[in-house]
Amino acid sequence: MDNMKGLKRTHYCGEVTETGIEAVVGGFVERIRDKGGVIFIVLRDRTGVVQLMFNDKTDPAVFEKAASCRSEYVLMAKGNVIERESKNDKLKTGNVEIFVTDLRILSKAETTPFEITNETKVNEELRLKYRYLDLRRAPLQQNIIMRHEIARITREYFFKNGFLEIETPMMMKSTPEGARDYLIPSRVHPGKFYALPQSPQIYKQLLMIAGYDRYIQLARCFRDEDLRADRQPEFTQIDLEMSFVDAEDIQECVEGFIQRLFSEVIGVDVQLPLPRLPFADAMNRYGSDKPDTRFGFEIQDISDTVKDIDFVVFRNALEEGGTVRAINVKNGAAVYTRKEIDKLVEHAKGIGAKGLAYIRWADEPNCSFKKFLADGELEKICAAVDAHEGDLVLICADKTRTVLSTLGAIRLICGKRLEVIPEDKYNFLWITEMPFFEYDDENGTWVAAHHPFTMPMEECLDYLDTDPANVRAKAWDLVLNGTELSSGSMRITDFELQQKMFEALGMTAEEIDAKFGFLVDAYRYAAPPHGGMGIGLDRLAMIMCGADSLRDVTAFPKVQNASELMSECPSTVDKASLDMLGITVTETEE
């Protein structure tokens, strides 16, 4: 194999556009075309590709070396940039090529397990096993580079606005934050454990108490929870905290960041201020606290319209304190046959509803509960939801919570099926006035909907002990196209109120001291009013790249069972290492 002696790269492959100069490039062989007396090699690096050319005027030793090259070899080439005979207007470098005078083969490659191409149908599991090869593909490289740009602009924006980047510990005390902790056993303190941070929440509040005023960190966070397309066990959070501010100040600061980020990275002009929608309205209209507002099909309450209809499903739901609600899938009748409607019904049952009623108005309204209707009642329902010929009305009757979650999910399915969701539209939305508590049906208790340091709204303080359902928090979410990007809140700074909040959550004095004693003590020494947010950098990158999964914007992601296929982690460790930690593995499941 050759070495680089005497050659120093002068250009990246994708930047060679000017003729009449000498260039030295390095990269991977993407493809080779041997025309007999002429050889073309397409060389690739992270910036793009450039064509190398060898012909009968090439030094014979260089030509012979070019003929020996294969896909994915690593080369360096020196030569003169000339005009290309057969131009390719689709490439930035498509009008030029390099007539090579010196060629070095720096590393040879075996035949790869799959072809390194932009478009691939190769099984994702195989690509993840050889992730370092998959990462050579231009689409993934572009995603990773865009993620870098997001991180760069993030730092620049917040630094310019007076924020300090401060690192917080990666090994911390285990505290309840909504998900299971990843635990680290301590060798020095046998039987005790550190936890990897679910977020830097407590530390950033302590930084405000310490007087640092504005904090920012691109923080690594870890949560031991089930994976899905927009969730990884480890992720990056744009974490910030601000003192002497209210909720509007924090939201305004973040809006400026979003506007600059989308403008610079993907050329999208985000209009400010971003719209706001109270949590209750979001649930009632969209059946979700992270609604996708790029299309209609909003949920409508038709309880009053159907209250006198002699249909047991509606009647029972209303008598038990529930509701009857509907969505009008405009122009859905042609797409949704009876068979496809049955699939929606099964999906609704899977969510927890008893089923769906429907009105499919093709040539004439076809109603699944028509035999229970008196004259004029079908027309009243259609009028209530503005249904006309061609529409499909889907109705759910049950407990309000079940109805909203069911129709919210069905709404998204129908929107995708009818292809009415524009992919090039970015609908941001602040969800405000979040509930402070949520009811745990399994345990029959009220639990914190957010972390326990969230400030309740002043007008709700009297309800803490008497009416938890009506307590709203000074908390908000930032939603983009149906994805939650961020959660934020103002923090409790009053020592006595914080104690009251812990007690409202059913925590004893001993539990409070054991889990949060150091933070509670810190607030005894005064704290400025403060609040903050954590913005999911991974989810932001996923949407801006137009990717379907976080795996497409994460260099080395985990799969569904939280393992990494490439390195085969997690893995077992030797007995000596376990003995040093005082750990015995009693059962191993494959």
XYZ file of C-alpha atoms in Angstrom:
590
model
C 0.000 0.000 0.000
C 1.123 3.559 -0.696
C 1.667 6.368 1.775
C 0.779 10.049 1.646
C 4.351 11.339 1.550
C 4.615 14.317 -0.758
C 0.842 14.762 -1.041
C -1.300 17.135 0.986
C -5.005 17.465 0.361
C -5.934 20.819 -1.174
C -9.633 20.275 -1.869
C -12.551 18.224 -0.660
C -14.119 16.175 -3.464
C -17.399 18.095 -3.535
C -15.601 21.439 -3.764
C -13.630 20.871 -6.982
C -15.476 23.124 -9.440
C -12.826 25.366 -11.036
C -10.826 24.294 -14.101
C -7.211 25.214 -14.766
C -5.945 24.411 -11.277
C -4.075 21.534 -9.695
C -5.946 19.669 -6.959
C -5.165 16.951 -4.458
C -8.189 15.034 -3.162
C -8.746 12.054 -0.896
C -11.701 9.747 -0.368
C -13.432 6.417 -0.967
C -13.967 4.863 -4.373
C -17.685 5.054 -5.122
C -17.616 3.440 -8.558
C -15.283 2.635 -11.453
C -15.899 2.645 -15.192
C -13.204 0.989 -17.293
C -13.679 1.883 -20.965
C -10.561 0.049 -22.094
C -8.209 2.894 -22.852
C -9.964 5.226 -20.444
C -10.749 4.710 -16.736
C -13.102 6.870 -14.690
C -13.131 6.651 -10.872
C -15.767 8.498 -8.849
C -14.163 9.500 -5.547
C -16.353 10.318 -2.548
C -15.869 12.168 0.728
C -18.341 13.831 3.098
C -18.770 16.852 0.807
C -19.716 14.939 -2.325
C -18.015 13.281 -5.292
C -15.556 14.167 -8.039
C -14.563 12.205 -11.122
C -10.956 11.110 -11.662
C -9.886 10.438 -15.248
C -7.065 8.271 -16.628
C -6.273 7.764 -20.353
C -3.443 6.941 -22.764
C -1.648 10.151 -21.737
C -1.554 9.033 -18.109
C 1.700 7.676 -16.713
C 1.520 3.878 -17.305
C 2.271 3.107 -13.632
C -0.537 5.426 -12.518
C -2.920 3.913 -15.102
C -2.089 0.388 -13.941
C -2.714 1.388 -10.350
C -6.090 2.904 -11.286
C -7.038 -0.332 -13.055
C -6.399 -2.254 -9.834
C -8.771 -0.131 -7.720
C -12.035 -1.496 -6.405
C -15.094 -0.053 -4.634
C -14.438 1.541 -1.231
C -10.638 1.647 -1.617
C -9.219 4.752 0.041
C -7.260 6.878 -2.442
C -5.441 10.150 -2.720
C -5.132 11.642 -6.161
C -3.270 14.614 -7.584
C -3.995 16.104 -10.961
C -5.182 18.935 -13.154
C -8.824 20.001 -13.082
C -10.162 20.015 -16.639
C -13.545 20.446 -18.287
C -15.559 17.263 -18.404
C -16.702 16.060 -21.832
C -19.990 14.478 -20.683
C -21.371 16.930 -18.149
C -23.686 16.041 -15.250
C -25.768 19.053 -14.212
C -27.148 17.146 -11.191
C -23.744 17.283 -9.485
C -21.973 20.348 -8.125
C -18.770 18.939 -9.641
C -20.510 17.624 -12.759
C -18.768 19.986 -15.193
C -15.197 19.076 -14.235
C -12.928 16.092 -13.693
C -9.391 15.584 -12.489
C -6.811 14.297 -14.955
C -4.713 12.314 -12.479
C -0.907 12.577 -12.466
C -0.271 10.887 -9.105
C -2.434 8.189 -7.458
C -1.934 6.605 -4.048
C -3.859 3.558 -2.782
C -3.851 4.186 0.964
C -6.124 1.321 2.008
C -7.773 -1.617 0.245
C -11.288 -2.798 1.048
C -12.788 -6.257 1.014
C -16.151 -6.682 -0.695
C -18.663 -4.892 1.540
C -21.710 -6.753 2.970
C -23.936 -4.376 0.993
C -23.429 -1.796 -1.720
C -22.785 1.742 -0.504
C -25.440 3.648 -2.454
C -27.664 6.637 -1.729
C -30.861 4.644 -2.125
C -30.844 1.223 -0.526
C -33.316 -1.553 0.149
C -30.863 -3.435 2.342
C -32.307 -4.741 5.614
C -31.823 -2.114 8.343
C -30.551 -4.730 10.783
C -27.643 -5.531 8.449
C -26.913 -1.855 7.914
C -26.863 -1.239 11.672
C -24.505 -4.183 12.209
C -22.095 -2.504 9.794
C -23.032 1.021 10.809
C -19.625 2.453 9.910
C -20.315 1.406 6.303
C -23.899 2.634 6.354
C -22.618 6.012 7.578
C -20.627 6.371 4.349
C -23.900 6.777 2.416
C -24.571 10.383 1.420
C -28.112 10.638 2.903
C -26.903 9.641 6.360
C -23.821 11.837 6.083
C -26.024 14.784 5.179
C -28.227 14.084 8.220
C -25.266 13.892 10.588
C -23.792 17.092 9.122
C -27.139 18.879 9.476
C -27.276 17.743 13.092
C -23.851 19.320 13.579
C -25.151 22.560 12.043
C -28.094 22.535 14.451
C -25.707 22.148 17.395
C -23.409 24.895 16.078
C -26.201 27.417 15.576
C -27.679 26.505 18.952
C -24.473 27.416 20.744
C -23.976 30.585 18.721
C -27.529 31.813 19.358
C -27.571 31.200 23.083
C -24.036 32.499 23.628
C -25.043 35.700 21.835
C -28.019 35.992 24.205
C -25.921 35.849 27.360
C -26.053 32.140 28.199
C -23.165 30.286 29.797
C -22.406 26.701 28.763
C -21.921 24.731 31.970
C -21.460 20.969 32.203
C -23.400 19.033 34.819
C -22.493 15.586 36.205
C -23.027 12.408 34.202
C -23.078 10.398 37.428
C -25.665 11.662 39.878
C -28.063 10.648 42.611
C -31.063 8.599 41.537
C -34.159 10.814 41.782
C -37.681 10.195 40.453
C -38.114 11.940 37.082
C -40.748 9.881 35.299
C -38.726 7.037 33.779
C -36.444 4.282 35.052
C -32.847 5.257 35.746
C -29.777 3.616 34.284
C -27.800 2.734 37.402
C -24.028 2.563 37.884
C -22.691 0.489 40.808
C -19.993 2.102 42.924
C -16.810 0.140 43.641
C -15.746 2.560 46.379
C -19.158 2.526 48.071
C -20.327 -1.094 47.919
C -24.070 -1.504 47.594
C -24.586 2.081 46.447
C -25.315 3.356 42.957
C -24.988 6.416 40.783
C -27.637 7.138 38.148
C -27.110 8.447 34.646
C -29.094 11.701 34.299
C -32.593 11.558 32.835
C -32.041 15.309 32.503
C -29.858 17.910 34.270
C -33.024 19.275 35.926
C -31.881 19.531 39.530
C -28.393 20.766 38.692
C -29.589 23.555 36.425
C -31.942 24.778 39.153
C -29.020 24.758 41.563
C -27.042 26.841 39.057
C -29.802 29.462 39.190
C -29.632 29.405 43.000
C -25.877 29.845 42.600
C -26.427 33.009 40.558
C -25.339 31.987 37.049
C -28.518 33.535 35.616
C -28.525 31.941 32.139
C -27.369 28.370 31.560
C -27.191 26.299 28.367
C -25.915 22.799 27.725
C -26.200 20.243 24.956
C -26.773 17.599 27.571
C -26.682 13.840 27.171
C -29.703 12.256 28.883
C -30.586 8.631 29.590
C -33.944 6.956 30.196
C -34.577 3.246 30.565
C -37.895 3.092 28.720
C -39.377 1.322 25.732
C -38.039 2.525 22.399
C -39.971 3.774 19.361
C -39.211 5.727 16.193
C -38.838 9.044 18.060
C -37.257 7.705 21.241
C -33.764 6.418 22.084
C -32.450 5.343 25.507
C -29.760 8.011 25.251
C -30.439 11.344 23.634
C -29.266 14.945 23.470
C -31.231 17.787 24.988
C -30.743 21.489 24.351
C -31.077 22.288 28.033
C -31.543 25.849 29.265
C -32.510 27.745 32.397
C -33.071 31.470 32.978
C -33.416 33.660 36.079
C -35.513 36.799 36.668
C -37.929 35.841 33.890
C -41.484 34.638 33.413
C -42.860 32.029 31.015
C -43.291 34.532 28.166
C -39.630 35.595 28.397
C -38.438 32.001 28.047
C -40.811 31.265 25.177
C -39.796 34.454 23.353
C -36.113 33.524 23.675
C -36.751 30.027 22.299
C -38.881 31.408 19.456
C -35.941 33.534 18.335
C -33.755 30.429 18.360
C -36.259 28.418 16.312
C -36.633 31.212 13.768
C -32.879 31.556 13.249
C -32.294 27.788 13.182
C -34.899 27.037 10.526
C -33.860 29.990 8.414
C -30.151 29.150 8.394
C -30.334 25.362 8.165
C -33.236 24.665 5.794
C -34.271 28.105 4.527
C -37.710 28.116 6.174
C -39.126 31.415 7.459
C -40.865 30.775 10.787
C -43.366 33.526 11.576
C -43.387 34.826 15.157
C -44.937 34.789 17.637
C -45.745 31.094 17.494
C -49.413 30.230 18.081
C -50.526 29.147 21.549
C -53.206 26.648 22.508
C -54.277 25.701 26.057
C -53.913 22.019 26.881
C -57.665 21.508 27.331
C -58.403 22.988 23.896
C -55.715 20.841 22.266
C -57.254 17.697 23.746
C -60.800 18.671 22.817
C -59.955 19.624 19.237
C -57.229 17.126 18.365
C -57.327 14.418 21.042
C -53.639 14.974 21.739
C -51.357 17.212 23.769
C -48.988 17.261 20.771
C -51.397 17.884 17.900
C -50.465 17.959 14.241
C -52.236 21.102 13.023
C -51.198 20.833 9.377
C -54.603 19.398 8.445
C -58.225 19.436 9.620
C -60.445 16.537 10.728
C -60.838 18.172 14.142
C -62.842 16.453 16.880
C -66.342 17.824 17.449
C -68.577 17.237 20.475
C -71.992 16.060 19.284
C -73.287 14.984 22.705
C -76.136 17.516 22.657
C -77.052 16.590 19.094
C -77.431 12.857 19.856
C -78.624 12.977 23.477
C -82.222 12.088 22.526
C -81.350 9.350 20.020
C -82.499 5.900 21.103
C -79.121 4.237 20.529
C -77.847 2.348 23.576
C -74.155 3.037 22.824
C -74.691 6.796 22.864
C -77.168 6.706 25.727
C -74.963 4.619 28.030
C -71.916 6.791 27.389
C -73.814 9.969 28.254
C -75.551 8.470 31.305
C -72.143 7.402 32.674
C -70.757 10.928 32.352
C -68.957 10.381 29.050
C -69.337 12.087 25.698
C -70.129 11.390 22.065
C -67.694 13.001 19.639
C -66.935 12.786 15.950
C -64.447 13.641 13.247
C -65.489 14.472 9.696
C -62.962 12.922 7.320
C -63.532 15.201 4.342
C -63.641 13.287 1.048
C -63.061 10.068 2.987
C -65.993 8.079 1.607
C -64.242 7.230 -1.660
C -61.090 6.031 0.088
C -62.584 4.185 3.052
C -64.549 1.121 2.015
C -66.528 -0.861 4.564
C -63.563 -3.232 4.921
C -61.187 -0.352 5.673
C -63.644 1.165 8.133
C -63.676 -2.187 9.953
C -59.874 -1.858 10.325
C -60.361 1.567 11.916
C -62.908 0.050 14.306
C -60.407 -2.631 15.350
C -57.749 0.021 15.831
C -60.118 2.008 18.055
C -60.775 -1.095 20.152
C -57.032 -1.579 20.517
C -56.762 1.892 22.028
C -59.500 1.135 24.567
C -62.731 2.267 22.934
C -65.689 -0.072 22.543
C -65.765 0.690 18.817
C -66.685 3.333 16.258
C -69.982 4.301 14.663
C -69.861 5.849 11.215
C -71.704 7.670 8.484
C -70.256 7.004 5.041
C -71.775 9.411 2.557
C -71.011 8.128 -0.917
C -74.032 8.449 -3.208
C -76.225 8.699 -0.129
C -75.493 8.565 3.630
C -74.861 5.004 4.835
C -75.111 5.004 8.641
C -73.999 2.094 10.849
C -76.731 2.921 13.419
C -79.435 4.056 11.001
C -82.114 1.710 12.399
C -82.017 3.592 15.712
C -82.617 6.991 14.130
C -85.899 8.838 13.851
C -86.735 11.026 10.879
C -84.404 13.988 10.559
C -81.851 12.799 13.135
C -79.277 11.675 10.570
C -79.517 15.061 8.873
C -79.007 16.794 12.256
C -75.790 14.840 12.906
C -74.460 15.592 9.413
C -75.240 19.265 9.852
C -73.543 19.342 13.265
C -70.243 18.133 11.775
C -70.681 19.872 8.384
C -70.745 16.559 6.514
C -71.620 16.466 2.830
C -71.562 13.973 -0.003
C -68.133 12.342 -0.201
C -67.396 12.640 3.520
C -66.869 9.991 6.201
C -68.011 10.724 9.759
C -66.454 8.597 12.523
C -68.136 8.686 15.943
C -66.902 7.461 19.330
C -68.996 7.249 22.516
C -67.276 6.467 25.814
C -65.506 8.126 28.718
C -64.256 11.501 27.518
C -60.616 10.560 28.019
C -61.045 7.399 25.925
C -63.016 9.185 23.217
C -60.396 11.913 22.797
C -57.403 9.563 22.672
C -59.218 7.271 20.229
C -60.364 9.956 17.807
C -56.997 11.708 18.096
C -55.252 8.537 16.880
C -57.866 7.809 14.194
C -57.559 11.394 12.949
C -53.844 10.906 12.260
C -54.421 7.579 10.514
C -57.035 9.145 8.234
C -54.858 12.173 7.525
C -52.002 9.951 6.368
C -54.303 7.633 4.421
C -55.863 10.525 2.498
C -52.436 12.156 2.034
C -53.652 15.544 3.244
C -50.669 16.223 5.534
C -48.203 18.532 3.701
C -44.619 17.368 4.230
C -43.086 20.774 3.473
C -45.059 22.611 6.154
C -43.781 23.328 9.679
C -46.529 24.051 12.193
C -45.121 25.058 15.572
C -47.441 25.308 18.543
C -47.070 26.190 22.204
C -49.297 24.019 24.413
C -49.965 26.050 27.569
C -51.868 25.747 30.859
C -50.802 22.151 31.343
C -52.501 20.112 34.089
C -50.396 19.923 37.224
C -51.547 16.436 38.246
C -52.649 13.400 36.275
C -54.700 10.539 37.624
C -53.090 7.117 37.850
C -55.956 4.671 37.213
C -53.850 1.702 38.259
C -52.990 3.041 41.700
C -56.015 5.295 42.166
C -53.858 8.310 43.051
C -52.930 11.713 41.643
C -49.318 11.970 40.489
C -47.223 14.852 39.189
C -47.699 15.383 35.461
C -44.281 17.070 35.407
C -41.287 17.016 37.720
C -42.233 18.021 41.278
C -40.477 21.413 41.075
C -42.997 22.849 38.597
C -44.793 25.992 39.743
C -48.607 25.826 39.825
C -50.537 28.852 38.620
C -51.261 31.258 41.472
C -55.026 31.043 40.989
C -54.839 27.251 41.427
C -52.983 27.152 44.745
C -56.202 26.773 46.752
C -57.054 23.597 44.812
C -53.877 21.704 45.702
C -55.470 19.844 48.594
C -59.110 19.847 47.496
C -59.369 19.593 43.701
C -56.212 18.224 41.997
C -57.972 17.871 38.644
C -58.306 21.664 38.348
C -54.726 22.573 39.221
C -52.891 23.965 36.202
C -49.150 24.354 35.989
C -46.904 27.149 34.780
C -45.724 24.620 32.229
C -45.737 24.409 28.463
C -44.699 22.184 25.583
C -43.345 23.135 22.177
C -44.878 20.961 19.457
C -43.906 20.681 15.806
C -46.024 18.726 13.310
C -47.379 16.405 15.967
C -44.035 15.804 17.703
C -43.233 17.121 21.166
C -39.926 18.968 20.864
C -39.694 20.436 24.312
C -41.164 20.783 27.768
C -40.644 23.760 30.017
C -41.907 25.314 33.208
C -41.381 27.908 35.852
C -39.895 26.435 39.021
C -41.057 26.587 42.609
C -38.699 28.831 44.563
C -40.694 29.111 47.797
C -39.482 26.593 50.363
C -42.856 26.157 52.041
C -44.710 25.741 48.748
C -42.200 23.131 47.639
C -42.827 21.187 50.844
C -46.554 21.429 50.225
C -46.114 20.102 46.696
C -44.172 17.088 47.919
C -46.864 16.388 50.478
C -49.611 16.715 47.844
C -47.828 13.976 45.927
C -48.011 11.732 48.966
C -44.344 11.921 49.941
C -43.358 11.623 53.595
C -40.803 13.896 55.235
C -38.328 10.998 55.202
C -38.823 10.439 51.464
C -38.452 14.140 50.724
C -35.214 14.323 52.648
C -33.807 11.134 51.117
C -34.560 12.071 47.511
C -34.390 15.860 47.420
C -32.928 16.976 50.729
C -29.977 18.842 49.201
C -32.239 20.768 46.811
C -34.774 21.616 49.503
C -31.942 22.890 51.693
C -30.609 25.019 48.838
C -33.910 26.883 48.559
C -33.632 27.880 52.229
C -30.896 30.299 51.151
C -33.056 32.213 48.625
C -33.447 31.796 44.896
C -34.305 34.138 42.036
C -37.460 33.377 40.057
C -36.418 31.007 37.310
C -37.615 28.556 34.696
C -36.354 26.693 31.709
C -36.797 24.133 28.988
C -35.243 21.075 27.457
C -35.470 20.879 23.638
C -34.924 17.484 22.026
C -32.063 18.010 19.594
C -32.518 14.522 18.110
C -36.220 15.025 17.364
C -35.527 18.489 15.978
C -32.899 17.035 13.638
C -35.225 14.186 12.629
C -37.936 16.586 11.482
C -35.569 19.048 9.796
C -33.884 16.207 7.895
C -37.222 14.711 6.912
C -36.181 11.426 8.520
C -38.588 8.723 9.668
C -36.658 7.694 12.778
C -34.134 9.008 15.283
C -31.848 6.229 14.050
C -31.414 8.222 10.825
C -29.966 11.243 12.655
C -27.966 9.374 15.323
C -24.497 8.128 14.426
C -24.625 4.923 16.476
C -28.229 4.270 17.540
C -29.847 1.547 19.612
C -32.618 -0.707 18.302
C -35.966 -1.699 19.801
C -34.506 -3.786 22.640
C -32.000 -1.014 23.533
C -29.030 -2.929 22.126
C -26.475 -1.729 19.605
C -26.090 -4.274 16.824
C -22.636 -3.136 15.739
C -20.761 -3.485 19.036
C -23.245 -6.006 20.488
C -23.774 -4.042 23.675
C -24.953 -4.523 26.344
C -22.677 -7.464 27.005
C -21.646 -9.670 29.894
C -18.585 -8.862 31.992
C -16.188 -11.208 33.721
C -16.765 -12.487 37.240
C -13.750 -10.612 38.625
C -15.259 -7.284 37.592
C -18.582 -8.203 39.201
C -16.893 -9.385 42.394
C -15.089 -6.053 42.664
C -18.468 -4.334 42.616
C -20.088 -6.807 44.997
C -22.591 -7.885 42.326
C -23.844 -11.398 41.658
C -25.821 -12.201 38.532
C -28.495 -14.663 39.622
C -30.244 -15.191 36.299
C -29.371 -14.439 32.701
C -32.061 -14.202 30.039
C -31.121 -14.564 26.402
